[in-house]
Amino acid sequence: MKYSKTIFAVTLAIASLGITVSAKADTVTARCDVFPRGEDRATSSGLCTFSQRQGFVSIELQDGRRYELSPVGDQPGNYLDQNGRAAYRQSGMGDGGHIYRLATESIFVYWDTTPYKEEPQNAQASNVQVGDPVPGLQDLVGARAGQAEDVVIQRGYEFVKSEPSGDSVYGYWRETRTNSCAVIRTADGRYKSIVYGLETSCDN
């Protein structure tokens, strides 16, 4: 009997340790863009904390706002928020992150936090090649130009100038972290490409 109790205690300790490790592994720093329902313009964009345990989802933004989603029903991806309102997870981002549709807003959770990583000034400048995609803005390719500009600014870019060419307009943006020049090509009202250009291209 004593031996059985010892085995049970050891098993319980190992199980508890496994739960702790699993819980820790399910909490990550991500990037969250928040959009009012039905709109393409984000009202906030920045680092956030994403947690998922046993189907329960928790998202905490940098400004302290917190979203608690509890699984409901037999269909995965359906939730109730902390106020008891329906919410669901939408597919479409593949391995890049999650999309959560709430009653009054949508939250896009990206695993890539590149735009908000703290790096020394000009840390990337020497590694940037002309024509390389700007990694922190690729999710905006295809977005409506006028509505995506606020997100570009929130992610640390300063508008310099724009130049028309054929059926496109090229916008030049200074990446404040590295002083590199990002070039956004717009056609038919949407961003078609976002790549690095010559640093001199961002001279006024």
Coordinates of C-alpha atoms in Angstrom, one line a residue, residues 14 16 34 41 62 67 76 82 93 108 134 141 144 148 151 178 181 185 190:
I14 CA 5.4 14.4 -13.0
S16 CA 2.0 18.6 -12.5
V34 CA -7.1 45.5 -34.0
R41 CA -8.1 50.5 -40.9
Q62 CA 0.2 46.7 -24.7
Y67 CA -9.6 39.6 -24.3
P76 CA -13.5 24.1 -32.8
Q82 CA -15.5 37.8 -21.4
M93 CA -3.4 33.2 -42.2
F108 CA -5.2 39.8 -36.2
V134 CA 10.1 44.7 -46.3
V141 CA 0.2 43.8 -49.7
R144 CA -6.5 49.5 -49.6
A148 CA -3.4 51.0 -44.6
V151 CA -0.7 51.0 -39.9
T178 CA 17.3 51.6 -39.6
C181 CA 14.0 53.4 -47.6
R185 CA 3.8 50.6 -55.1
R190 CA -4.3 48.9 -53.3

